[in-house]
Coordinates of C-alpha atoms and ligand atoms in Angstrom, one line a residue:
X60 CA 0.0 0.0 0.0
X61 CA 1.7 3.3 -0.8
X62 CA 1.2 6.1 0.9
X63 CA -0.9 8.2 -1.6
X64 CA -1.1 8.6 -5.1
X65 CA 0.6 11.9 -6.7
X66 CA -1.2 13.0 -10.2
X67 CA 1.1 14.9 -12.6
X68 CA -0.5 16.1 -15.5
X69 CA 2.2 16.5 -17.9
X70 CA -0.1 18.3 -20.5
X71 CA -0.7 21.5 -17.7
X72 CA 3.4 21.1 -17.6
X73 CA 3.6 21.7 -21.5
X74 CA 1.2 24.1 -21.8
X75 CA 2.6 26.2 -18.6
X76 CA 6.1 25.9 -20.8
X77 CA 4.0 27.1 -24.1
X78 CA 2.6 30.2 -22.0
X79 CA 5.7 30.6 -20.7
X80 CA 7.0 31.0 -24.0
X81 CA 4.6 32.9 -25.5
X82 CA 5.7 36.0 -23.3
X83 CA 9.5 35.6 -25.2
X84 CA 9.7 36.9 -28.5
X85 CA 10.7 34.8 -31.7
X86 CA 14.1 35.3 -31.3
X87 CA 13.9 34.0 -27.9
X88 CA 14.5 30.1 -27.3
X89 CA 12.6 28.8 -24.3
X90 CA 15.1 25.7 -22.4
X91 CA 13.2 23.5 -19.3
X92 CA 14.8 23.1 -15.9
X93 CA 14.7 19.6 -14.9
X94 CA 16.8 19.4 -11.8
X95 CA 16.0 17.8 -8.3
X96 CA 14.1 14.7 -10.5
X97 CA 11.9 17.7 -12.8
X98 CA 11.4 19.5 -9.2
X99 CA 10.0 15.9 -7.6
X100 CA 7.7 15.1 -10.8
X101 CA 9.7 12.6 -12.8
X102 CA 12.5 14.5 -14.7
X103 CA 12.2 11.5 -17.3
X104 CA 8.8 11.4 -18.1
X105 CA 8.5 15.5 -18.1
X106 CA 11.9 15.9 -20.3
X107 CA 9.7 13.7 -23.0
X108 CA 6.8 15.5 -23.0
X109 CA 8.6 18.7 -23.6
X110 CA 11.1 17.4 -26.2
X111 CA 8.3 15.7 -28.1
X112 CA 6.8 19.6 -28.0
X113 CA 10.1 20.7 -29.6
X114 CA 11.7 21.8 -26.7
X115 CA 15.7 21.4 -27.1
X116 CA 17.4 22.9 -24.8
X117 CA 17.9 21.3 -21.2
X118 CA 19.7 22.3 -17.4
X119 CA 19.8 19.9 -14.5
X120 CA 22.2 21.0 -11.0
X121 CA 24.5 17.9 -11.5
X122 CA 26.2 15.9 -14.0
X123 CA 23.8 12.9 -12.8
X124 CA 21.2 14.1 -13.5
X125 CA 22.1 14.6 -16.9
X126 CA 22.8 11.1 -17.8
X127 CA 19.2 10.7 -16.7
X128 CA 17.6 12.7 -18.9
X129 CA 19.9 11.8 -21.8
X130 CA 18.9 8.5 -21.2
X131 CA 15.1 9.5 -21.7
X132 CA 15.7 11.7 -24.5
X133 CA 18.6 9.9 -26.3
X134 CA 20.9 12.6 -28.6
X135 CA 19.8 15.9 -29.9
X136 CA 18.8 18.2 -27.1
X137 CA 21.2 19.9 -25.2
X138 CA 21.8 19.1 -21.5
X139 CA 23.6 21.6 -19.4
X140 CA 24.9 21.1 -16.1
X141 CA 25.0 24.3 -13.9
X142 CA 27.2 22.5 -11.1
X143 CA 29.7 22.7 -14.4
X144 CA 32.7 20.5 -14.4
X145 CA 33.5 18.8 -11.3
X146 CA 36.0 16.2 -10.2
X147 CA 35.4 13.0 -10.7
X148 CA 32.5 13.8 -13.7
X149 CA 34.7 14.2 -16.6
X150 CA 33.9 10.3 -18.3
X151 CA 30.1 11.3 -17.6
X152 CA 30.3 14.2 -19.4
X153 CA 32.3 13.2 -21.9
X154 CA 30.6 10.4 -22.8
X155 CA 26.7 11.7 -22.9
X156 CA 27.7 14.9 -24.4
X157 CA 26.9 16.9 -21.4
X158 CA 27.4 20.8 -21.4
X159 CA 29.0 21.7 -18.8
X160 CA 28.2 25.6 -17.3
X161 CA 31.8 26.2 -16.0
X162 CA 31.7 27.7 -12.7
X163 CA 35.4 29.0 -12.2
X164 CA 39.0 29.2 -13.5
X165 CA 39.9 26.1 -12.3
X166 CA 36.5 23.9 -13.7
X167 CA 37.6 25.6 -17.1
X168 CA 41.6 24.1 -16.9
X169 CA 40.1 20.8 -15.9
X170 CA 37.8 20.6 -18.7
X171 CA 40.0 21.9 -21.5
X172 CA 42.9 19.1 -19.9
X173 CA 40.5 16.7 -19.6
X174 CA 38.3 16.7 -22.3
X175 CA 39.6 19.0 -24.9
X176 CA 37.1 19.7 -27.5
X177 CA 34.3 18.9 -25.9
X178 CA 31.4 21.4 -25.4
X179 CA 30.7 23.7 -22.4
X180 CA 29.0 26.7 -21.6
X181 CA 30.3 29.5 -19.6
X182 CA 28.3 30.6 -16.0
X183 CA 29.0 34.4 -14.8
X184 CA 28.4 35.8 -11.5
X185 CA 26.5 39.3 -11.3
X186 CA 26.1 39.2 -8.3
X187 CA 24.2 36.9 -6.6
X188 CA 27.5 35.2 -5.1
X189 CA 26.7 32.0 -5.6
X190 CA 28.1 30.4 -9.1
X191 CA 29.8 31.3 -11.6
X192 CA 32.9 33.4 -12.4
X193 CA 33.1 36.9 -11.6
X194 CA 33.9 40.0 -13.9
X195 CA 37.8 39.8 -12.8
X196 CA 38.1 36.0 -13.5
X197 CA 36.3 36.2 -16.9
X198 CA 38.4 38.7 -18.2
X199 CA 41.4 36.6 -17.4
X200 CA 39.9 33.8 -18.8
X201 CA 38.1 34.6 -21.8
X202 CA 40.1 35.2 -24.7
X203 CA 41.2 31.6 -24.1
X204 CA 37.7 30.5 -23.2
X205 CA 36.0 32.0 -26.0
X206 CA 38.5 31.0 -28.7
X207 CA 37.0 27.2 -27.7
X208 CA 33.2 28.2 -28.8
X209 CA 31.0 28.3 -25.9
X210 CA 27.7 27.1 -26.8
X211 CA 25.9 29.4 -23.8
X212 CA 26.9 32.0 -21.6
X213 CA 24.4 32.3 -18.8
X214 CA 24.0 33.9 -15.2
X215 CA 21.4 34.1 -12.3
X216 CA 19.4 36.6 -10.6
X217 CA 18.6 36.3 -6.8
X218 CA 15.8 38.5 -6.8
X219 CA 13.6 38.4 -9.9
X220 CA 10.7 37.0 -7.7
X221 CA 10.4 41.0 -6.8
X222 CA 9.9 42.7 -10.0
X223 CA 11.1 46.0 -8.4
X224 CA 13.7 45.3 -6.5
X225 CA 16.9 47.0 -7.6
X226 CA 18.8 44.0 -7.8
X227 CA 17.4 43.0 -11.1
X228 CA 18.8 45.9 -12.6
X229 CA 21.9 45.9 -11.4
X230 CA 22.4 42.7 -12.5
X231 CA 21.1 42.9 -16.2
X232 CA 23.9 45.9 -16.3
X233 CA 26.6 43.2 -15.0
X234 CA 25.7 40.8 -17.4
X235 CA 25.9 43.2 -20.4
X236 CA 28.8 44.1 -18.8
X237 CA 30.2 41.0 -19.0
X238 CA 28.5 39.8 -22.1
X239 CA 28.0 42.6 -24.9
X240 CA 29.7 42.3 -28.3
X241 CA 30.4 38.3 -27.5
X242 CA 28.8 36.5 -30.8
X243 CA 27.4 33.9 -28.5
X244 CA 23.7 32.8 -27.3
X245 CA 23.4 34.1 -23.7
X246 CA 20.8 33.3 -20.9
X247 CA 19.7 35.4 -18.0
X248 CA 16.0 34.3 -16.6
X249 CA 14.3 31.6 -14.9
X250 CA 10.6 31.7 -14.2
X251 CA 10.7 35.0 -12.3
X252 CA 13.2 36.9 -14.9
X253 CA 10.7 35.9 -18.1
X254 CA 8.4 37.9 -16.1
X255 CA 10.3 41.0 -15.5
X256 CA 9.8 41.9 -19.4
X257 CA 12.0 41.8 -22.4
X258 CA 15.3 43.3 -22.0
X259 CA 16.0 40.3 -19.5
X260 CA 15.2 37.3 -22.2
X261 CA 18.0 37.6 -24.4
X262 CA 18.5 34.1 -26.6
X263 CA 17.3 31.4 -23.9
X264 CA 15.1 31.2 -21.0
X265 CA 15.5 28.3 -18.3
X266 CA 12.0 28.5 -16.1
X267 CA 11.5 25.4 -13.9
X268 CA 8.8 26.6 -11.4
X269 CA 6.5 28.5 -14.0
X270 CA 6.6 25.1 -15.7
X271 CA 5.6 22.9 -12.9
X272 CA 2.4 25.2 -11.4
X273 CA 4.2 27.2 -9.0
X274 CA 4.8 30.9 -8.2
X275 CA 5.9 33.4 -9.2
X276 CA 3.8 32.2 -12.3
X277 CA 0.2 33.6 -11.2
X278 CA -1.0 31.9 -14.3
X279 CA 0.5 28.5 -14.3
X280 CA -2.3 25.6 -14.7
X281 CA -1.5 23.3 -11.8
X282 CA 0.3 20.3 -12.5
X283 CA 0.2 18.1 -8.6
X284 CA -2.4 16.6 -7.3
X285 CA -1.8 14.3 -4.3
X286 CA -4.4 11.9 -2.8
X287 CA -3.6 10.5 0.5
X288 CA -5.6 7.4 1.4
X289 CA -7.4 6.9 4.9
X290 CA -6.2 4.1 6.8
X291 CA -8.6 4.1 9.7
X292 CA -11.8 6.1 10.9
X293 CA -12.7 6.3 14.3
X294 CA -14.8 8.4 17.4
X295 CA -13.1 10.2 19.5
X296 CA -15.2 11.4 22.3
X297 CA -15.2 15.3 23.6
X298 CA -12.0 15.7 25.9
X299 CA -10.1 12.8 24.3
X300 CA -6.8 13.9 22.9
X301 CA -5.3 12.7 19.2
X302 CA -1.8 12.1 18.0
X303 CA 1.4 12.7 20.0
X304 CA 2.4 14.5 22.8
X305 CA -1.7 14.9 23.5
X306 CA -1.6 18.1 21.4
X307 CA -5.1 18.6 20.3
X308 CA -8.2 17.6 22.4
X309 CA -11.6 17.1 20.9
X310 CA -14.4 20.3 22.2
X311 CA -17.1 17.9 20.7
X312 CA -17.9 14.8 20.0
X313 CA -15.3 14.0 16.8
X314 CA -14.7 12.1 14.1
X315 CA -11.0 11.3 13.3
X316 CA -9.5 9.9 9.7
X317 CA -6.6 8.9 9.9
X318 CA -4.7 9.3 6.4
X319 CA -1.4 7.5 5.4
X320 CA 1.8 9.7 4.7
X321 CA 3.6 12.2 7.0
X322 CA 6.8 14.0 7.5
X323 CA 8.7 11.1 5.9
X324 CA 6.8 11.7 2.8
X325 CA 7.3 15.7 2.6
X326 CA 4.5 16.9 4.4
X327 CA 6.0 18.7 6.8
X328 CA 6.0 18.5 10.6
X329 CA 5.0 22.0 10.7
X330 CA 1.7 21.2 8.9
X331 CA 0.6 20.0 12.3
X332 CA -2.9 21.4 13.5
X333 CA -2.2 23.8 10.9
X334 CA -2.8 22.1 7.3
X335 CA -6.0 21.6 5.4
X336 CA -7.2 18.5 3.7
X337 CA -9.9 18.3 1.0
X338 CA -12.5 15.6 0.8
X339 CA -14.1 16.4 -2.4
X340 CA -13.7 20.1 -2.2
X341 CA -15.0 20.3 1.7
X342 CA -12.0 21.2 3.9
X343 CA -10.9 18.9 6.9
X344 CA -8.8 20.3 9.6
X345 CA -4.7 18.4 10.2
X346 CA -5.2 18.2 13.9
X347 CA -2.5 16.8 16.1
X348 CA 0.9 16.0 15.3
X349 CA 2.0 15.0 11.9
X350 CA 3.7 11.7 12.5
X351 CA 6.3 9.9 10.2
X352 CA 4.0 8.4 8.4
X353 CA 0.4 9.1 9.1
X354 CA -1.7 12.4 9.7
X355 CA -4.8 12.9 11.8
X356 CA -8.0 15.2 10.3
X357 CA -11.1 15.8 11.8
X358 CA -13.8 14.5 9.1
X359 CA -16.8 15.0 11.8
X360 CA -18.6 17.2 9.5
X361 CA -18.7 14.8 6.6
X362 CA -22.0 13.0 5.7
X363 CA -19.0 10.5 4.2
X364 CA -15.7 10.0 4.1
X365 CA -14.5 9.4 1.3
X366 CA -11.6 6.4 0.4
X367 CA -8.6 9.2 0.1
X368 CA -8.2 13.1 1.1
X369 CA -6.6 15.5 -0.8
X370 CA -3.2 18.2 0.4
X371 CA -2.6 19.4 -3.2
X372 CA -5.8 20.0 -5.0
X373 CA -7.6 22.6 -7.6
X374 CA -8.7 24.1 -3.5
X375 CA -5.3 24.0 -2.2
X376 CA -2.2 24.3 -5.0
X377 CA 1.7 23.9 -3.7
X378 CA 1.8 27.7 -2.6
X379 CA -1.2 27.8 -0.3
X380 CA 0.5 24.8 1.0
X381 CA 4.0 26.4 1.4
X382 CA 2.4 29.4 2.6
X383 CA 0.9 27.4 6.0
X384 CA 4.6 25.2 5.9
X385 CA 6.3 28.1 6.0
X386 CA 8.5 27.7 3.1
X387 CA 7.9 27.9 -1.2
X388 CA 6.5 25.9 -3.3
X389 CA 9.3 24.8 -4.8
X390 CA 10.5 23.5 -1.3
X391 CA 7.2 21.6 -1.5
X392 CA 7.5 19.7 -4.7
X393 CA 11.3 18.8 -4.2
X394 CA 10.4 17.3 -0.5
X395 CA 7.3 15.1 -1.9
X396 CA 8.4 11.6 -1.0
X397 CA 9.9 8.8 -2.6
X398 CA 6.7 6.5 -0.8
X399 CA 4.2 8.0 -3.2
X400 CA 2.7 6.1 -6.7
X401 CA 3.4 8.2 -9.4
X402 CA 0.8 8.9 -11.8
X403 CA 0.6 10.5 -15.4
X404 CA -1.7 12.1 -17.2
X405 CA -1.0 13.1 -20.7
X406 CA 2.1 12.4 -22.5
X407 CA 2.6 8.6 -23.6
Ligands
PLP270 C1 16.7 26.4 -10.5 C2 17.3 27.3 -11.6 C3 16.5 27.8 -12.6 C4 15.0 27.6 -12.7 O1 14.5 28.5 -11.8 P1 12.9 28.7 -11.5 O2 12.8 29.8 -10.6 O3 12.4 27.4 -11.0 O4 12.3 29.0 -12.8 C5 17.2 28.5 -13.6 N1 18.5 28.7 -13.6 C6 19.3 28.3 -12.5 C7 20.7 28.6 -12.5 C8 18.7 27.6 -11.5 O5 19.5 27.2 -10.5

C-alpha cells in the first residue's frame, strides 16, 4: 500500500512551458529546468513531454542528472549542467555529451585538460555570489575560453521573484557588462526573470517553477495533485486527545481519519494542526501532530468519508500549501516523497 497517489498532469506542464514561451519573443529560445528529478515530478517522463513539443534545450544541477535525462531523451537536445565540471564527472560528461556551465578558472583548466574539444558553456556571477565566475576572472579567462566556442553564456538573478527590487537591474547591467559584443547565445532568466519583461530574455530562458504550477507564475495551470488514502476512521469522544504528545483535544464529540503519509513523505512536521485537507472540495482540519508516516483530520462534519483526502488540490495548490509550511513551493514539490505512486496524465 503506498502512501498516496501523486497525479502529474504532464499536459498542464507543456502548456505552462507554451505560455511561458509565449511572453519571449521569436528570437527567444525557451530551455526547461529539470533538476531535483523535474522539481520531484519525474525528470524523465517530463523531459519527454517537452522534447516531443520541440523543446531542445535542457539544465539539471549535477552531472547525474544529466545522464538521466539523456537516457530518456537519447541525442539531440542539449543538456547543461549548472554544477559545471566537477572532479570525478569528466567520463560522464564526456561520454553523454553533457554541457557543462563552467563555474570557475579552475572547472575551465580541468575541462580543457580533460576533455579538450568537448562542449561547455560558460556561467558568470553578477552578483548573486553563488556560481559562476566573476567579472575579474572572466576577463582573465576569456580570450582563451572564448576561442574554444562556448555554446551558452548564462547567469542568475537572486531577486527576480520581486519585479522591483533594484537587484534585477543591477544585475542585467553586469551581465551586459560581462556579455556585450560576445557573438554567443546568452541566458539570464528563470521563471521569475521571463516575467520581468524583455530586456532580460535575451536568446534562452530556463523556467523550472513557472513550468511545474508554482509561483511566481500567477497563471500557471496546476500540475500536482496528491491523494492520500485513509487508513482508519474512528470516534473520539469530547475531551479525548489525538496524535502525539496529546496536542489537540476534541471540544465535541469528533470524528478522526486517519490518512497515510507524514513527515517522511514531505508533508511537513510544521503542517501540524495547521494544514488543510480536501475531501471532495469540503476542507478537513490536520489536527495533532503530523507523525512519520500518518496524519490525523477531523472529518466530523462529513456525511461520508471518502476512500482518500486530498493536500494538493484545484482548492489548495503547492503555494497555499508552502504558505501554511512556512517555506515555497518549490520546497514543497522537491520534499514530496519517494513512498508515493506516481501517476501520469498526458504524454505517452
Ligand atoms: C533552478 C534554476 C533555474 C530555474 O528557476 P525557476 O525559478 O524554478 O524557474 C534556472 N537557472 C538556474 C541557474 C537555477 O538554479
Amino acid at each position: 500500500m503506498a502512501t498516496g497517489t501523486l497525479h502529474i498532469d504532464l499536459d498542464a506542464v507543456l502548456a505552462n512551458w507554451r505560455a511561458l514561451d509565449a511572453l519571449t519573443g521569436p528570437a527567444t529560445e525557451t530551455g526547461a529546468v529539470v533538476k531535483a528529478d523535474s522539481y520531484g515530478l519525474g525528470a524523465g517522463r517530463v523531459a519527454r513531454h517537452l522534447a516531443r513539443a520541440g523543446c531542445r534545450k535542457f539544465f539539471v544541477a549535477a552531472a547525474e542528472e544529466g545522464a538521466q535525462v539523456r537516457e530518456a531523451l537519447g541525442e539531440g537536445v542539449a543538456i547543461h549542467v549548472f554544477s559545471g565540471h566537477m572532479a570525478g564527472d569528466t567520463d560522464i560528461i564526456g561520454d553523454l555529451g553533457l554541457i557543462p556551465m563552467l563555474n570557475s578558472i579552475e572547472q575551465v583548466t580541468r575541462h580543457f585538460e580533460a576533455l579538450p574539444g568537448a562542449p561547455f558553456g560558460v556561467q558568470l556571477d553578477t552578483g548573486m555570489n553563488r556560481l559562476g565566475m566573476e567579472a575579474g576572472e572572466w576577463e582573465a579567462v576569456a580570450p582563451l575560453v572564448l576561442g574554444a566556442g562556448p555554446k551558452l553564456v548564462m547567469s542568475h538573478l537572486a531577486c527576480a521573484d520581486e519585479p522591483d527590487h533594484p537587484m534585477n537591474r543591477q544585475q542585467l547591467e553586469a551581465f551586459h557588462y560581462m556579455t556585450d559584443g560576445l557573438d554567443l547565445p546568452r541566458s539570464l532568466s528563470a521563471t521569475g526573470g521571463i516575467l520581468l519583461g524583455p530586456e532580460y530574455h535575451f536568446d534562452v530562458t530556463r523556467p523550472g517553477i513557472g513550468m511545474y504550477g508554482g509561483m511566481p507564475f500567477e497563471a500557471a495551470r496546476p500540475v500536482a495533485r496528491l491523494s492520500l488514502p485513509v487508513v482508519q476512521t474512528r470516534d473520539v469522544a469530547a475531551g479525548e486527545s489525538v496524535g502525539y504528545s496529546n496536542t489537540w483535544v476534541a471540544e465535541i464529540d469528533s470524528v478522526i481519519a486517519t490518512v497515510s503519509a507524514g513527515y517522511a513523505d514531505g508533508l511537513h512536521r510544521t503542517l501540524s494542526s495547521k494544514a488543510t485537507l480536501w475531501a471532495d472540495g469540503t476542507p478537513c482540519p490536520v489536527v495533532g501532530r503530523v507523525s512519520m508516516d500518518l496524519i490525523t483530520v477531523d472529518v466530523t462534519h462529513l456525511t461520508q468519508v471518502p476512500k482518500a483526502l486530498d493536500i494538493l488540490c484545484p482548492e489548495q495548490g503547492v503555494d497555499d500549501l508552502a504558505e501554511v509550511a512556512g517555506t515555497i513551493g518549490y520546497e514543497i514539490l522537491t520534499s514530496l516523497g519517494a513512498r508515493y505512486t506516481r501517476r501520469y496524465s498526458g504524454g505517452a
